[in-house]
């Protein structure tokens, strides 16, 4: 008997219909893009008294948060900053998308986050140490749990479908976006809000990364501290914020006359299975993620007009990513930029925030320069965009996110 094979289903095209951002570079997509395009660093000195003895006293902070009618001030005050940023960015994305209202149970919220409510956790730990157990807030477990952001978004929108949290450190939000697309393609949801959030500029976190040697210690010159792929780089600069996207099947978006920004065409992920902090020197895991995303999108390396690199400005990560990019695209094969020179490393939110930059560069055909990059390290063999925006031909954009633990995630967007 001839074996029976399941029917082949047409792959659903996934549209990005809404975008929202809360970032050190601004709280609208326009403001964010203006800052990134100008390669203007947002890193500043952190003057908190408790940081006086720290090795690291700089970062890219979120300031002047906007108000939202859907998040009353009394509710916002009870949130850890990571969930506050997430709610504001997700609500902005929902508005930008025209406020889609899926049927009960047909929505999805997928949030990438690395550590949860670190600000609240540090504060409550200090209260416990200084004043005893009775001073610890009973709300602490609810405020600090990593899924608090996803819960807040679902509550604010009354969305009763899956509300998930993905934690793959610095690849978290890229994985969240990719997973949301899979939920739509397999028709487990009709509309999804996906992205990431992070708020880790706390004394304990900064102390840890300073002692690890992964964070820049240019405390006397914070604006020039984050230098991706540059010969003078000495580590990343921590940032904070959130970015979210509304995703829908393209046919559904068109049926409700939405105006998509782009297509989320491909997603790939892999694990280095190598080391908790260092990537494989040859970038093999990153290669696997990029090639998987290209296959998912039905594209070849020649279809990519530019790459928004993970580009942390740490020695080992930049070298490993450069090796991976050479393997996939060839030496000097595609224009590369890193947003982290301007806004720092947003850890679990990095992939989502950087996807906005990749999408805007694709749609404007102008790749933003890598802030603070002056001289590419010899041997990286990368075409790093710096000094001024670079015009590029029409084509797709690829965005990389690689995390501690060896997590690799790549997203590909294409124009409509």
Tab-separated table of C-alpha atoms in Angstrom, residues 2-230:
chain	number	residue	atom	x	y	z
A	2	UNK	CA	1.251	3.472	-0.857
A	3	UNK	CA	1.987	5.517	2.282
A	4	UNK	CA	-0.467	8.308	2.882
A	5	UNK	CA	1.015	11.739	3.554
A	6	UNK	CA	-0.838	14.584	5.268
A	7	UNK	CA	-1.967	17.361	2.948
A	8	UNK	CA	0.364	20.326	2.593
A	9	UNK	CA	-1.125	23.517	3.995
A	10	UNK	CA	-0.356	26.938	2.585
A	11	UNK	CA	1.958	28.827	4.909
A	12	UNK	CA	0.187	31.827	6.407
A	13	UNK	CA	1.766	35.231	5.881
A	14	UNK	CA	2.051	37.153	9.141
A	15	UNK	CA	1.583	40.924	9.123
A	16	UNK	CA	2.884	43.420	11.669
A	17	UNK	CA	-0.066	45.776	12.104
A	18	UNK	CA	0.897	47.644	15.279
A	19	UNK	CA	4.082	48.815	16.994
A	20	UNK	CA	4.654	50.345	20.426
A	21	UNK	CA	7.856	51.270	22.215
A	22	UNK	CA	9.088	52.603	25.540
A	23	UNK	CA	12.821	53.191	25.343
A	24	UNK	CA	15.715	55.432	26.364
A	25	UNK	CA	15.472	56.863	22.826
A	26	UNK	CA	11.821	57.845	23.105
A	27	UNK	CA	8.315	56.555	23.637
A	28	UNK	CA	7.023	56.742	20.078
A	29	UNK	CA	8.341	54.941	17.034
A	30	UNK	CA	9.068	58.310	15.404
A	31	UNK	CA	11.134	59.569	18.352
A	32	UNK	CA	12.938	56.243	18.695
A	33	UNK	CA	13.822	56.160	15.003
A	34	UNK	CA	14.987	59.784	15.014
A	35	UNK	CA	17.441	59.077	17.845
A	36	UNK	CA	18.718	55.815	16.398
A	37	UNK	CA	19.092	57.272	12.889
A	38	UNK	CA	21.173	60.109	14.306
A	39	UNK	CA	23.389	57.582	16.150
A	40	UNK	CA	22.817	59.618	19.295
A	41	UNK	CA	23.842	57.774	22.441
A	42	UNK	CA	21.339	57.765	25.298
A	43	UNK	CA	23.805	56.513	27.914
A	44	UNK	CA	24.207	58.746	30.939
A	45	UNK	CA	25.920	58.708	34.317
A	46	UNK	CA	23.860	57.018	37.046
A	47	UNK	CA	24.086	59.201	40.123
A	48	UNK	CA	22.233	57.013	42.626
A	49	UNK	CA	24.134	57.283	45.939
A	50	UNK	CA	24.239	53.499	46.372
A	51	UNK	CA	26.252	53.208	43.133
A	52	UNK	CA	29.134	55.352	44.402
A	53	UNK	CA	31.436	52.364	44.988
A	54	UNK	CA	30.314	50.377	41.937
A	55	UNK	CA	32.553	49.576	38.990
A	56	UNK	CA	29.587	50.399	36.715
A	57	UNK	CA	27.859	53.763	37.102
A	58	UNK	CA	26.309	54.311	33.672
A	59	UNK	CA	23.323	53.094	31.686
A	60	UNK	CA	20.538	53.948	29.240
A	61	UNK	CA	17.498	54.857	31.325
A	62	UNK	CA	13.844	55.338	30.488
A	63	UNK	CA	12.579	58.752	31.600
A	64	UNK	CA	9.377	60.815	31.370
A	65	UNK	CA	6.932	57.943	30.985
A	66	UNK	CA	3.716	58.849	29.161
A	67	UNK	CA	0.297	58.489	30.739
A	68	UNK	CA	-2.292	56.063	29.400
A	69	UNK	CA	-6.040	56.198	29.956
A	70	UNK	CA	-6.011	52.396	29.907
A	71	UNK	CA	-3.469	52.260	32.748
A	72	UNK	CA	-4.540	54.578	35.575
A	73	UNK	CA	-1.754	56.115	37.641
A	74	UNK	CA	-2.841	54.288	40.813
A	75	UNK	CA	-2.501	50.959	38.980
A	76	UNK	CA	0.805	51.896	37.387
A	77	UNK	CA	2.320	52.699	40.788
A	78	UNK	CA	1.803	49.093	41.864
A	79	UNK	CA	3.768	47.692	38.934
A	80	UNK	CA	7.463	46.957	38.744
A	81	UNK	CA	8.992	49.091	35.981
A	82	UNK	CA	9.439	46.110	33.637
A	83	UNK	CA	5.681	45.423	33.647
A	84	UNK	CA	4.848	49.136	33.504
A	85	UNK	CA	6.980	49.555	30.372
A	86	UNK	CA	5.411	46.436	28.866
A	87	UNK	CA	1.838	47.564	29.449
A	88	UNK	CA	2.446	51.008	27.957
A	89	UNK	CA	4.229	49.655	24.866
A	90	UNK	CA	1.655	46.909	24.287
A	91	UNK	CA	-1.266	49.322	24.640
A	92	UNK	CA	0.416	51.694	22.172
A	93	UNK	CA	0.889	48.830	19.696
A	94	UNK	CA	-2.752	47.860	20.104
A	95	UNK	CA	-3.854	51.426	19.361
A	96	UNK	CA	-1.496	51.650	16.385
A	97	UNK	CA	-3.042	48.482	14.967
A	98	UNK	CA	-6.537	49.961	15.139
A	99	UNK	CA	-7.501	48.203	18.388
A	100	UNK	CA	-8.262	44.713	17.030
A	101	UNK	CA	-10.804	42.857	19.165
A	102	UNK	CA	-10.487	39.103	18.685
A	103	UNK	CA	-13.210	36.714	19.770
A	104	UNK	CA	-12.856	35.371	23.329
A	105	UNK	CA	-10.032	32.870	23.524
A	106	UNK	CA	-8.675	33.734	20.069
A	107	UNK	CA	-6.036	36.194	21.253
A	108	UNK	CA	-2.437	35.607	22.323
A	109	UNK	CA	-0.013	37.599	24.450
A	110	UNK	CA	3.610	36.439	24.282
A	111	UNK	CA	6.188	38.341	26.323
A	112	UNK	CA	9.946	37.946	26.407
A	113	UNK	CA	11.629	38.818	29.691
A	114	UNK	CA	14.854	37.682	31.309
A	115	UNK	CA	14.561	38.368	35.037
A	116	UNK	CA	11.172	39.820	36.019
A	117	UNK	CA	10.734	42.500	38.663
A	118	UNK	CA	14.334	43.073	39.666
A	119	UNK	CA	13.698	46.654	40.839
A	120	UNK	CA	11.059	45.543	43.333
A	121	UNK	CA	13.002	42.465	44.352
A	122	UNK	CA	16.093	44.508	45.209
A	123	UNK	CA	14.051	47.087	47.112
A	124	UNK	CA	12.155	44.518	49.167
A	125	UNK	CA	15.348	42.598	49.926
A	126	UNK	CA	16.874	45.798	51.299
A	127	UNK	CA	13.789	46.356	53.459
A	128	UNK	CA	14.028	42.815	54.779
A	129	UNK	CA	17.718	43.239	55.617
A	130	UNK	CA	17.285	46.640	57.240
A	131	UNK	CA	13.924	46.336	58.983
A	132	UNK	CA	12.914	42.683	59.196
A	133	UNK	CA	10.312	40.430	57.593
A	134	UNK	CA	7.235	42.446	58.549
A	135	UNK	CA	8.304	45.292	56.248
A	136	UNK	CA	8.267	43.103	53.114
A	137	UNK	CA	5.277	43.826	50.886
A	138	UNK	CA	2.741	40.993	50.530
A	139	UNK	CA	2.452	42.003	46.883
A	140	UNK	CA	6.104	41.248	46.161
A	141	UNK	CA	5.514	37.766	44.651
A	142	UNK	CA	2.832	39.130	42.322
A	143	UNK	CA	4.849	42.179	41.269
A	144	UNK	CA	8.155	40.423	40.644
A	145	UNK	CA	6.991	37.277	38.847
A	146	UNK	CA	8.307	37.238	35.247
A	147	UNK	CA	4.791	36.625	33.895
A	148	UNK	CA	3.438	39.805	35.521
A	149	UNK	CA	3.895	41.708	32.266
A	150	UNK	CA	1.930	39.199	30.195
A	151	UNK	CA	-0.782	39.153	32.847
A	152	UNK	CA	-1.052	42.952	32.861
A	153	UNK	CA	-1.394	43.123	29.083
A	154	UNK	CA	-4.092	40.446	29.047
A	155	UNK	CA	-5.960	42.160	31.901
A	156	UNK	CA	-5.812	45.603	30.290
A	157	UNK	CA	-7.149	44.295	26.976
A	158	UNK	CA	-9.469	41.606	28.406
A	159	UNK	CA	-7.765	39.080	26.137
A	160	UNK	CA	-8.499	35.572	27.398
A	161	UNK	CA	-6.365	33.459	25.057
A	162	UNK	CA	-2.844	32.244	25.877
A	163	UNK	CA	-0.734	34.726	27.856
A	164	UNK	CA	2.787	33.353	27.814
A	165	UNK	CA	6.234	34.374	29.005
A	166	UNK	CA	9.453	33.256	27.333
A	167	UNK	CA	12.805	33.568	29.081
A	168	UNK	CA	15.850	32.994	26.880
A	169	UNK	CA	17.831	35.905	28.342
A	170	UNK	CA	18.867	38.338	25.612
A	171	UNK	CA	16.960	36.374	22.937
A	172	UNK	CA	13.706	36.407	24.929
A	173	UNK	CA	11.682	38.969	23.000
A	174	UNK	CA	12.788	37.721	19.586
A	175	UNK	CA	11.698	34.232	20.621
A	176	UNK	CA	8.414	35.642	21.906
A	177	UNK	CA	7.715	37.279	18.546
A	178	UNK	CA	8.643	34.131	16.674
A	179	UNK	CA	6.457	31.983	18.930
A	180	UNK	CA	3.511	34.349	18.473
A	181	UNK	CA	3.833	33.970	14.702
A	182	UNK	CA	3.707	30.201	15.107
A	183	UNK	CA	0.472	30.487	17.125
A	184	UNK	CA	-1.072	32.454	14.273
A	185	UNK	CA	0.220	30.156	11.544
A	186	UNK	CA	-1.193	27.101	13.315
A	187	UNK	CA	-4.469	28.968	13.974
A	188	UNK	CA	-4.247	28.680	17.733
A	189	UNK	CA	-4.919	32.437	17.792
A	190	UNK	CA	-6.220	35.106	15.434
A	191	UNK	CA	-4.390	38.142	16.830
A	192	UNK	CA	-1.237	38.307	18.951
A	193	UNK	CA	0.641	40.964	20.877
A	194	UNK	CA	4.276	39.969	21.219
A	195	UNK	CA	7.476	41.622	22.327
A	196	UNK	CA	9.631	42.088	25.367
A	197	UNK	CA	10.395	44.217	28.403
A	198	UNK	CA	13.205	44.712	30.891
A	199	UNK	CA	14.231	46.963	33.789
A	200	UNK	CA	17.549	45.849	35.266
A	201	UNK	CA	19.352	49.098	36.060
A	202	UNK	CA	19.481	48.196	39.742
A	203	UNK	CA	22.470	48.305	42.110
A	204	UNK	CA	22.728	44.536	42.489
A	205	UNK	CA	22.470	43.841	38.756
A	206	UNK	CA	24.998	46.529	37.850
A	207	UNK	CA	27.374	45.215	40.506
A	208	UNK	CA	27.103	41.693	39.130
A	209	UNK	CA	27.736	42.649	35.517
A	210	UNK	CA	30.591	44.907	36.558
A	211	UNK	CA	32.226	42.074	38.483
A	212	UNK	CA	31.616	39.715	35.559
A	213	UNK	CA	33.541	42.090	33.299
A	214	UNK	CA	30.795	42.146	30.664
A	215	UNK	CA	29.714	45.770	31.172
A	216	UNK	CA	31.592	48.849	29.999
A	217	UNK	CA	33.260	50.761	32.822
A	218	UNK	CA	33.682	54.063	30.966
A	219	UNK	CA	31.989	55.920	33.811
A	220	UNK	CA	33.688	59.184	32.886
A	221	UNK	CA	32.419	59.088	29.287
A	222	UNK	CA	29.065	57.239	29.245
A	223	UNK	CA	27.857	58.645	25.920
A	224	UNK	CA	30.778	56.959	24.133
A	225	UNK	CA	30.845	53.767	26.170
A	226	UNK	CA	28.874	51.349	23.979
A	227	UNK	CA	31.033	50.664	20.899
A	228	UNK	CA	29.823	47.607	18.950
A	229	UNK	CA	32.456	45.912	16.757
A	230	UNK	CA	34.906	48.749	17.484
